[in-house]
Short mmCIF file of C-alpha atoms and ligand atoms in Angstrom, two decimals:
data_model
loop_
_atom_site.label_atom_id
_atom_site.label_comp_id
_atom_site.label_asym_id
_atom_site.label_seq_id
_atom_site.Cartn_x
_atom_site.Cartn_y
_atom_site.Cartn_z
CA MET A 160 -1.63 -15.98 -24.75
CA GLY A 161 -4.22 -18.61 -25.39
CA LEU A 162 -1.89 -21.42 -24.52
CA GLU A 163 -3.11 -23.88 -21.92
CA LYS A 164 0.32 -23.70 -19.83
CA ILE A 165 2.67 -21.26 -19.70
CA ILE A 166 6.15 -21.56 -18.50
CA CYS A 167 8.18 -18.78 -16.93
CA GLU A 168 11.12 -18.30 -14.67
CA VAL A 169 9.62 -15.81 -12.24
CA LEU A 170 5.84 -15.51 -11.66
CA VAL A 171 4.82 -12.09 -9.88
CA VAL A 172 1.09 -12.13 -8.44
CA GLY A 173 0.06 -8.66 -7.99
CA GLY A 174 0.94 -5.46 -9.90
CA GLY A 175 0.90 -2.77 -7.04
CA VAL A 176 3.89 -0.85 -6.27
CA ALA A 177 5.72 -3.90 -4.91
CA GLY A 178 4.72 -6.14 -7.72
CA MET A 179 5.45 -3.64 -10.58
CA SER A 180 9.03 -3.25 -8.95
CA ALA A 181 9.80 -7.07 -8.65
CA ALA A 182 8.70 -7.89 -12.18
CA LEU A 183 10.68 -4.81 -13.59
CA THR A 184 13.63 -6.17 -11.50
CA ALA A 185 13.40 -9.80 -12.31
CA ALA A 186 13.00 -9.15 -16.19
CA ARG A 187 16.01 -6.58 -15.98
CA GLU A 188 18.31 -9.38 -14.39
CA GLY A 189 17.34 -11.75 -17.33
CA ALA A 190 14.79 -13.99 -16.10
CA TYR A 191 11.54 -14.37 -18.20
CA THR A 192 8.96 -12.93 -15.90
CA LEU A 193 5.16 -12.84 -16.01
CA LEU A 194 3.16 -10.61 -13.67
CA VAL A 195 -0.73 -11.22 -13.51
CA GLU A 196 -2.83 -8.61 -11.97
CA LYS A 197 -6.56 -8.75 -11.51
CA ASN A 198 -7.03 -4.99 -12.29
CA GLY A 199 -6.79 -3.78 -15.52
CA PHE A 200 -3.87 -1.11 -14.72
CA PRO A 201 -0.72 -1.01 -12.42
CA GLY A 202 -0.34 0.47 -9.22
CA GLY A 203 -2.74 -1.44 -6.86
CA ALA A 204 -3.62 0.77 -3.66
CA ALA A 205 -1.53 3.51 -4.95
CA VAL A 206 -4.25 4.06 -7.21
CA THR A 207 -7.31 2.74 -5.85
CA GLY A 208 -6.58 4.26 -2.43
CA LEU A 209 -6.49 7.93 -3.87
CA HIS A 210 -3.48 8.46 -2.19
CA ARG A 211 -1.43 11.59 -2.90
CA PHE A 212 1.85 11.04 -1.15
CA ILE A 213 4.61 8.30 -1.50
CA CYS A 214 6.02 7.79 1.99
CA GLY A 215 9.01 5.88 3.25
CA LEU A 216 11.41 7.08 0.90
CA TYR A 217 13.58 9.42 2.75
CA ALA A 218 15.42 10.00 6.07
CA HIS A 219 13.75 12.27 8.40
CA GLY A 220 15.04 15.02 10.71
CA MET A 221 18.01 15.76 8.84
CA GLY A 222 16.37 18.59 6.65
CA MET A 223 15.15 18.49 3.26
CA PRO A 224 16.52 15.28 1.58
CA ASP A 225 18.24 15.27 -1.66
CA HIS A 226 18.36 11.48 -2.37
CA THR A 227 16.17 8.44 -1.47
CA LEU A 228 17.40 6.11 1.35
CA ASN A 229 17.57 3.35 -0.98
CA GLU A 230 18.99 3.05 -4.56
CA GLY A 231 17.93 1.50 -7.43
CA ILE A 232 14.32 1.48 -8.80
CA ALA A 233 12.75 4.08 -6.14
CA PRO A 234 14.88 6.73 -7.21
CA GLU A 235 14.28 5.90 -10.87
CA ILE A 236 10.32 5.94 -10.27
CA CYS A 237 10.80 9.44 -8.61
CA ALA A 238 12.93 10.85 -11.50
CA ARG A 239 10.19 9.68 -13.99
CA LEU A 240 7.35 11.04 -11.89
CA LYS A 241 9.47 14.40 -11.73
CA VAL A 242 9.51 14.54 -15.55
CA LEU A 243 5.79 14.31 -15.68
CA ALA A 244 5.28 16.75 -12.95
CA PRO A 245 8.26 18.91 -12.30
CA ASP A 246 6.21 21.24 -9.72
CA LYS A 247 5.65 18.44 -7.60
CA ALA A 248 8.81 18.49 -5.00
CA VAL A 249 9.54 16.59 -1.90
CA LEU A 250 7.32 17.92 0.91
CA PRO A 251 7.72 18.00 4.82
CA ARG A 252 4.68 16.21 6.56
CA GLY A 253 5.10 16.78 10.40
CA LYS A 254 8.34 15.09 11.06
CA VAL A 255 8.89 13.30 7.74
CA TYR A 256 9.16 13.83 4.10
CA VAL A 257 6.98 12.62 1.36
CA LEU A 258 6.73 12.65 -2.27
CA PRO A 259 3.53 14.07 -3.72
CA TYR A 260 2.14 12.17 -6.99
CA THR A 261 -0.71 11.91 -9.10
CA THR A 262 -2.26 8.24 -9.67
CA GLY A 263 -2.46 9.03 -13.62
CA ASN A 264 1.28 9.92 -13.60
CA LEU A 265 2.12 6.67 -11.54
CA ILE A 266 0.06 4.59 -13.97
CA SER A 267 2.00 6.09 -16.98
CA VAL A 268 5.40 5.52 -15.26
CA PHE A 269 4.87 1.92 -14.52
CA ARG A 270 3.16 1.23 -18.25
CA SER A 271 6.20 2.89 -19.91
CA LEU A 272 8.92 1.06 -17.64
CA SER A 273 7.15 -2.34 -18.36
CA GLU A 274 6.87 -1.76 -21.89
CA ALA A 275 10.27 -1.37 -22.30
CA GLU A 276 11.29 -4.77 -20.86
CA LYS A 277 11.56 -7.39 -23.45
CA GLN A 278 11.71 -10.27 -20.61
CA LEU A 279 8.31 -9.16 -18.90
CA ASP A 280 4.79 -9.83 -20.03
CA ILE A 281 1.86 -8.60 -18.10
CA LEU A 282 -1.45 -10.24 -17.88
CA TYR A 283 -4.06 -7.47 -16.61
CA ASN A 284 -7.65 -8.47 -15.67
CA THR A 285 -6.31 -11.92 -14.37
CA LYS A 286 -6.72 -13.37 -11.10
CA THR A 287 -4.78 -15.97 -9.46
CA VAL A 288 -7.45 -18.72 -8.40
CA SER A 289 -5.45 -21.51 -7.22
CA VAL A 290 -1.84 -22.98 -6.52
CA LYS A 291 -0.60 -26.45 -6.80
CA THR A 292 2.32 -27.54 -4.47
CA GLU A 293 4.28 -30.82 -4.41
CA LYS A 294 6.99 -31.36 -1.78
CA HIS A 295 6.86 -27.83 -0.41
CA ILE A 296 7.56 -26.53 -4.02
CA ILE A 297 4.87 -24.50 -6.08
CA THR A 298 4.56 -26.37 -9.43
CA ALA A 299 1.47 -24.60 -11.12
CA VAL A 300 -0.41 -21.53 -10.25
CA THR A 301 -4.09 -21.34 -12.06
CA VAL A 302 -5.02 -17.88 -13.35
CA ARG A 303 -8.35 -16.71 -14.71
CA GLY A 304 -8.39 -14.03 -17.46
CA LEU A 305 -11.00 -12.52 -19.60
CA ASP A 306 -10.28 -15.34 -22.15
CA GLY A 307 -10.57 -18.21 -19.62
CA GLU A 308 -8.46 -20.18 -17.03
CA TYR A 309 -4.93 -21.41 -17.63
CA ASP A 310 -2.00 -22.89 -15.77
CA ILE A 311 1.35 -21.24 -15.20
CA ALA A 312 4.40 -23.40 -14.29
CA PRO A 313 6.95 -20.78 -12.66
CA ARG A 314 10.55 -21.65 -11.17
CA VAL A 315 9.79 -19.13 -8.53
CA VAL A 316 6.77 -17.06 -7.26
CA ILE A 317 6.75 -13.53 -5.69
CA ASP A 318 3.58 -13.09 -3.91
CA CYS A 319 2.92 -9.17 -4.23
CA SER A 320 -0.94 -9.33 -3.85
CA GLY A 321 -0.91 -7.41 -0.54
CA ASP A 322 -3.25 -9.91 1.17
CA ALA A 323 -0.85 -12.92 0.76
CA ILE A 324 -3.10 -14.90 -1.79
CA VAL A 325 -0.38 -17.35 -2.89
CA VAL A 326 0.79 -17.81 0.41
CA GLN A 327 -2.77 -18.68 1.48
CA LEU A 328 -3.47 -20.84 -1.51
CA SER A 329 -0.38 -22.67 -1.24
CA GLY A 330 -0.88 -23.57 2.39
CA ALA A 331 1.90 -21.86 3.46
CA ARG A 332 1.81 -20.46 7.04
CA TYR A 333 0.80 -16.89 7.74
CA GLN A 334 0.04 -14.53 10.67
CA LEU A 335 -3.11 -12.50 10.84
CA SER A 336 -4.15 -10.44 13.86
CA PRO A 337 -7.80 -10.96 15.47
CA PRO A 338 -10.13 -8.50 13.89
CA HIS A 339 -10.41 -6.43 17.01
CA GLN A 340 -6.83 -5.93 16.93
CA ARG A 341 -6.00 -5.09 13.46
CA GLN A 342 -5.43 -1.86 12.07
CA LEU A 343 -8.25 0.55 10.99
CA ALA A 344 -8.84 0.34 7.26
CA GLY A 345 -9.24 3.20 4.84
CA TYR A 346 -11.68 4.75 2.56
CA THR A 347 -11.25 7.80 0.85
CA PHE A 348 -13.43 10.16 -1.24
CA ARG A 349 -12.44 13.21 -3.26
CA VAL A 350 -14.57 16.53 -2.94
CA LYS A 351 -14.96 19.45 -5.19
CA GLY A 352 -16.62 22.86 -4.74
CA LEU A 353 -15.03 23.71 -1.53
CA ARG A 354 -14.83 27.21 -0.42
CA ASP A 355 -11.75 29.06 1.01
CA VAL A 356 -9.86 25.92 2.21
CA ASP A 357 -7.10 26.91 4.61
CA ASP A 358 -4.87 24.74 6.81
CA ILE A 359 -7.40 24.72 9.52
CA VAL A 360 -9.78 22.52 7.75
CA ALA A 361 -7.64 19.77 8.40
CA LEU A 362 -8.27 20.11 11.98
CA ARG A 363 -12.11 21.37 12.11
CA VAL A 364 -13.32 18.13 9.96
CA PRO A 365 -11.95 15.70 12.80
CA TYR A 366 -12.96 18.11 15.46
CA CYS A 367 -16.75 18.57 14.29
CA LEU A 368 -16.97 14.80 13.72
CA ALA A 369 -15.77 14.14 17.11
CA GLN A 370 -18.46 16.19 18.68
CA ALA A 371 -21.11 14.48 16.46
CA VAL A 372 -19.72 11.20 17.86
CA ALA A 373 -20.00 12.62 21.34
CA GLU A 374 -23.56 13.47 20.64
CA LYS A 375 -24.00 9.91 19.25
CA LYS A 376 -24.78 11.25 15.76
CA MET A 377 -22.56 8.63 14.25
CA PRO A 378 -20.16 5.79 14.94
CA SER A 379 -17.32 6.24 16.92
CA TYR A 380 -14.71 5.27 14.15
CA LEU A 381 -15.82 8.30 12.13
CA LYS A 382 -14.10 10.65 14.40
CA PHE A 383 -10.84 9.45 12.87
CA THR A 384 -11.65 10.94 9.54
CA THR A 385 -8.87 13.06 8.20
CA PHE A 386 -9.18 15.79 5.41
CA THR A 387 -6.12 16.73 3.00
CA PRO A 388 -6.48 19.77 0.62
CA GLY A 389 -6.28 18.84 -3.14
CA ASP A 390 -4.15 20.32 -5.96
CA ASP A 391 -7.05 22.46 -7.03
CA GLN A 392 -8.04 25.37 -4.85
CA ASP A 393 -11.69 23.91 -4.39
CA GLU A 394 -10.54 20.17 -3.91
CA GLY A 395 -9.85 17.96 -1.04
CA TYR A 396 -9.70 14.35 0.30
CA CYS A 397 -11.46 12.93 3.08
CA ARG A 398 -10.46 9.63 4.33
CA LEU A 399 -12.44 7.45 6.66
CA ASN A 400 -10.86 5.38 9.06
CA ILE A 401 -13.10 2.56 9.29
CA LEU A 402 -13.31 -0.97 11.24
CA PRO A 403 -11.54 -3.58 9.01
CA VAL A 404 -14.38 -6.24 9.62
CA VAL A 405 -17.90 -5.56 9.47
CA ALA A 406 -21.02 -7.53 9.53
CA GLY A 407 -22.51 -7.37 5.77
CA GLU A 408 -20.89 -5.88 2.79
CA ARG A 409 -17.84 -3.44 3.89
CA ASN A 410 -17.79 -1.62 0.38
CA LYS A 411 -21.34 -0.85 0.61
CA GLN A 412 -21.10 0.33 4.17
CA ALA A 413 -18.06 2.49 3.51
CA ARG A 414 -19.89 4.25 0.65
CA LYS A 415 -22.89 4.95 2.82
CA ASP A 416 -20.51 6.19 5.67
CA ALA A 417 -18.97 8.64 3.02
CA LEU A 418 -22.48 10.08 1.92
CA PHE A 419 -23.21 10.43 5.35
CA VAL A 420 -19.99 12.12 6.48
CA HIS A 421 -20.04 14.35 3.54
CA SER A 422 -23.70 15.68 3.99
CA TYR A 423 -22.79 16.10 7.82
CA LEU A 424 -19.64 18.34 6.74
CA CYS A 425 -21.93 20.20 4.34
CA LYS A 426 -24.33 21.19 7.19
CA VAL A 427 -21.77 22.26 9.80
CA LEU A 428 -18.81 23.50 7.95
CA PRO A 429 -19.23 26.54 5.58
CA VAL A 430 -16.09 25.43 3.50
CA PHE A 431 -18.12 22.18 2.56
CA ARG A 432 -21.45 23.95 1.91
CA HIS A 433 -21.51 23.94 -1.94
CA SER A 434 -19.42 20.98 -2.26
CA SER A 435 -19.85 17.59 -3.87
CA ILE A 436 -18.03 14.15 -4.03
CA ALA A 437 -16.15 14.15 -7.32
CA GLU A 438 -14.76 10.36 -6.79
CA MET A 439 -14.77 7.47 -4.27
CA SER A 440 -12.20 4.81 -3.85
CA PRO A 441 -13.67 1.72 -5.61
CA GLU A 442 -12.89 -0.37 -2.42
CA VAL A 443 -12.08 -0.22 1.25
CA LEU A 444 -8.26 -0.64 1.68
CA ASP A 445 -6.69 -2.77 4.40
CA ARG A 446 -3.72 -1.47 6.32
CA GLU A 447 -3.10 -4.76 7.74
CA GLY A 448 -4.05 -8.42 6.58
CA PRO A 449 -2.34 -11.51 6.39
CA ARG A 450 1.51 -11.73 6.50
CA VAL A 451 3.76 -14.76 5.40
CA CYS A 452 5.60 -16.60 8.20
CA GLY A 453 9.15 -15.84 6.94
CA GLU A 454 12.59 -17.09 7.89
CA TYR A 455 12.62 -13.99 10.07
CA THR A 456 9.55 -11.83 11.52
CA LEU A 457 10.69 -8.19 11.80
CA SER A 458 9.46 -6.84 15.18
CA ALA A 459 8.68 -3.19 16.64
CA ASP A 460 12.10 -3.23 18.65
CA ASP A 461 13.84 -3.85 15.25
CA VAL A 462 12.30 -0.68 14.02
CA VAL A 463 12.64 1.66 16.70
CA ASN A 464 16.05 0.52 17.52
CA ALA A 465 17.38 1.11 14.00
CA ARG A 466 18.43 -2.69 13.81
CA LYS A 467 20.85 -3.50 10.95
CA PHE A 468 21.32 -7.07 9.62
CA PRO A 469 23.74 -9.07 7.57
CA ASP A 470 21.27 -10.12 5.09
CA GLY A 471 19.50 -6.26 5.31
CA VAL A 472 18.44 -5.58 2.03
CA VAL A 473 15.91 -2.48 2.25
CA LYS A 474 16.58 0.79 4.57
CA ASN A 475 13.48 2.41 6.03
CA ALA A 476 13.18 5.46 8.39
CA TRP A 477 9.23 5.76 8.37
CA PRO A 478 8.03 5.64 11.79
CA ILE A 479 5.69 2.86 13.30
CA GLU A 480 2.29 4.41 12.10
CA LEU A 481 -0.11 2.40 14.01
CA TRP A 482 -4.14 2.90 13.39
CA ASP A 483 -5.53 1.62 16.50
CA GLN A 484 -9.24 0.92 16.23
CA GLU A 485 -9.97 2.93 20.00
CA LYS A 486 -7.29 5.35 19.81
CA GLY A 487 -6.77 6.31 16.07
CA VAL A 488 -3.20 6.94 15.03
CA ARG A 489 -0.04 6.92 17.07
CA TYR A 490 3.66 7.47 15.65
CA GLN A 491 6.66 6.08 17.14
CA TYR A 492 9.72 7.73 15.46
CA LEU A 493 13.28 6.58 14.97
CA HIS A 494 16.03 8.93 15.96
CA PRO A 495 16.73 11.68 13.61
CA GLY A 496 18.89 10.59 10.63
CA ASP A 497 18.71 6.90 11.61
CA TYR A 498 17.08 3.95 9.78
CA TYR A 499 16.53 0.28 10.09
CA GLU A 500 17.12 -2.47 7.70
CA ILE A 501 14.62 -5.25 6.56
CA PRO A 502 16.53 -8.66 6.06
CA LEU A 503 15.83 -10.89 2.98
CA ARG A 504 14.72 -13.65 5.16
CA CYS A 505 11.47 -11.47 5.90
CA LEU A 506 10.73 -12.01 2.20
CA LYS A 507 11.15 -15.73 2.12
CA ALA A 508 8.29 -17.96 2.98
CA GLN A 509 9.40 -20.72 5.54
CA ASP A 510 7.14 -23.43 4.17
CA ILE A 511 7.49 -23.23 0.48
CA SER A 512 11.29 -23.02 -1.03
CA ASN A 513 10.41 -21.27 -4.27
CA LEU A 514 8.07 -18.55 -2.76
CA TYR A 515 8.98 -14.93 -1.91
CA CYS A 516 6.69 -12.10 -0.74
CA ALA A 517 7.24 -8.21 -1.16
CA GLY A 518 5.29 -5.28 -0.19
CA ARG A 519 2.59 -5.42 2.51
CA CYS A 520 2.47 -9.34 3.15
CA ILE A 521 6.32 -9.78 4.08
CA SER A 522 7.14 -11.45 7.45
CA VAL A 523 6.55 -8.60 9.83
CA SER A 524 4.76 -8.15 13.37
CA HIS A 525 1.43 -6.40 13.73
CA GLU A 526 3.54 -3.20 14.98
CA ALA A 527 6.54 -3.49 12.30
CA LEU A 528 3.87 -3.52 9.54
CA GLY A 529 2.81 0.04 10.50
CA SER A 530 6.18 1.10 9.27
CA THR A 531 6.95 -1.29 6.46
CA ARG A 532 3.85 -1.01 4.59
CA VAL A 533 4.05 2.31 3.01
CA MET A 534 4.76 2.66 -0.69
CA GLY A 535 8.42 3.94 -0.89
CA THR A 536 9.42 0.85 1.09
CA CYS A 537 7.24 -1.53 -0.63
CA ILE A 538 8.97 -0.31 -3.97
CA SER A 539 12.50 -1.19 -2.68
CA LEU A 540 10.92 -4.64 -1.20
CA GLY A 541 9.70 -5.64 -4.56
CA GLU A 542 13.12 -4.74 -6.23
CA GLN A 543 14.85 -7.19 -3.74
CA ALA A 544 12.67 -10.00 -4.15
CA GLY A 545 12.75 -9.62 -7.91
CA ARG A 546 16.49 -9.60 -8.00
CA GLU A 547 16.51 -12.77 -5.55
CA ALA A 548 13.88 -14.63 -7.66
CA ALA A 549 15.95 -13.97 -10.92
CA LYS A 550 19.24 -15.81 -9.57
C1 FAD B 1970 -5.95 3.95 4.01
C2 FAD B 1970 -4.67 3.75 3.61
C3 FAD B 1970 -3.80 4.95 3.35
C4 FAD B 1970 -2.45 4.66 2.95
N1 FAD B 1970 -1.84 5.90 2.81
C5 FAD B 1970 -0.54 5.97 2.08
C6 FAD B 1970 -0.03 6.83 1.88
O1 FAD B 1970 -0.27 8.13 1.55
N2 FAD B 1970 1.56 6.64 1.43
C7 FAD B 1970 1.95 5.81 1.31
O2 FAD B 1970 3.28 5.52 0.68
N3 FAD B 1970 1.21 4.62 1.70
C8 FAD B 1970 0.15 4.72 1.98
N4 FAD B 1970 -0.66 3.44 2.56
C9 FAD B 1970 0.11 2.27 2.30
C10 FAD B 1970 0.25 1.58 0.71
O3 FAD B 1970 -0.78 2.23 -0.01
C11 FAD B 1970 0.23 0.08 0.90
O4 FAD B 1970 0.72 -0.43 1.76
C12 FAD B 1970 1.04 -0.26 -0.54
O5 FAD B 1970 0.40 0.51 -1.75
C13 FAD B 1970 0.98 -1.72 -0.70
O6 FAD B 1970 1.54 -1.95 -2.01
P1 FAD B 1970 1.60 -3.49 -2.50
O7 FAD B 1970 2.17 -3.50 -3.91
O8 FAD B 1970 2.23 -4.71 -1.39
O9 FAD B 1970 -0.06 -4.19 -2.21
P2 FAD B 1970 -1.11 -3.64 -3.37
O10 FAD B 1970 -1.01 -2.03 -3.91
O11 FAD B 1970 -2.32 -3.80 -2.38
O12 FAD B 1970 -1.15 -4.34 -4.53
C14 FAD B 1970 -1.79 -5.60 -4.65
C15 FAD B 1970 -1.90 -5.78 -6.01
O13 FAD B 1970 -2.34 -7.23 -6.24
C16 FAD B 1970 -3.45 -7.61 -6.86
N5 FAD B 1970 -4.22 -8.63 -6.61
C17 FAD B 1970 -4.55 -9.13 -5.30
N6 FAD B 1970 -4.98 -10.37 -5.38
C18 FAD B 1970 -4.74 -10.77 -6.75
C19 FAD B 1970 -5.22 -11.95 -7.19
N7 FAD B 1970 -5.84 -13.02 -6.72
N8 FAD B 1970 -4.74 -12.27 -8.51
C20 FAD B 1970 -4.16 -11.15 -9.27
N9 FAD B 1970 -3.77 -9.83 -8.63
C21 FAD B 1970 -4.42 -9.80 -7.32
C22 FAD B 1970 -4.33 -6.21 -6.63
O14 FAD B 1970 -5.31 -5.96 -7.53
C23 FAD B 1970 -3.05 -4.95 -6.35
O15 FAD B 1970 -3.08 -4.24 -7.42
C24 FAD B 1970 -1.86 3.46 2.78
C25 FAD B 1970 -2.61 2.39 2.93
C26 FAD B 1970 -4.00 2.45 3.46
C27 FAD B 1970 -4.70 1.13 3.67
#
């Protein structure tokens, strides 16, 4: 790839779950597709967030689901994960159902699926740095890889960067809530050496941190910390739910908060006493960021009223899961068995004729994003953007 200018039919920016699905689909539809990803691996937040469950794949309130809401690449990924980990079955989590996975298996699935596609090339460790537009069309995208900078001339671009990077660099309009209204961001660490983990630990962790906050021993947002048991008996995941914008370097602050919370839990909860931090997320992850101004903006009403559209391309039944800075998490569920549709227009940029978006940066309101951003939905959004872009 030492060429100065690369020509492709479809350029996908970002290799998270949405980008991988978009690129695989576009290539399968016959379009020569290039994907650029700044990390050295696929999966994006699904990997760096140390998540454990794929949400948004199934209907809820209808008993244990035996199929995904959307057909296509979502069930294909689930089937591949099942082969790698036959013991990981669909689980109820409160009112909804999720699929447990390991990040290593998800990376393997994406690698094997992408290596099988002749029409797909992936440039890892490559960052999109600028975008050239002429008359509302993207004509070139400049990327910086390990061997320098070069230009890509695509017919169509799909922005799957999570943070709407192409949208921003192209000058297309986007929506972004003011910092104080944005949903809490997340930072996760994995703990080993726990003793006697039971179901109550998930309640004890936020309870004792809320007490510490009330006693002014730590900042208020740390009371929203959650705990999930891991696969091993002595393992667990703590997720800090933190302010998305802070003064200074937020990854550094998050690591400091994680160390502080862990040492506090070691002091007050016997289950943590002999534990240590085995792994930390490499970065803070945003639940909410910039979203393209598309041809339609999905609203909270559309979600809770289970609205269907003539150009509906993705079904979703995940509740609106809003992580408010003052109140913590609130869920607004659809009626059991119901789902809403996401119209194709939410994936099309209003201002740039050859630009689509998929994943976290599609055209949705602050509230609707609380439902559309989960991984299962992002996978199907990527698939639909890839299909459309390849036409
Ligand atoms: C705290 C938290 C907890 C969550 N928990 C869950 C959960 O348990 N289950 C669930 O289903 N969902 C969960 N989610 C939501 C989910 O992880 C994400 O919304 C989803 O993975 C987004 O996928 P995506 O492909 O749109 O974006 P991302 O996964 O963010 O992928 C974007 C990709 O683009 C790349 N990129 C960015 N900029 C550039 C650039 N300039 N050039 C090249 N590449 C670039 C990034 O490296 C990344 O790989 C959670 C989110 C958060 C924040």
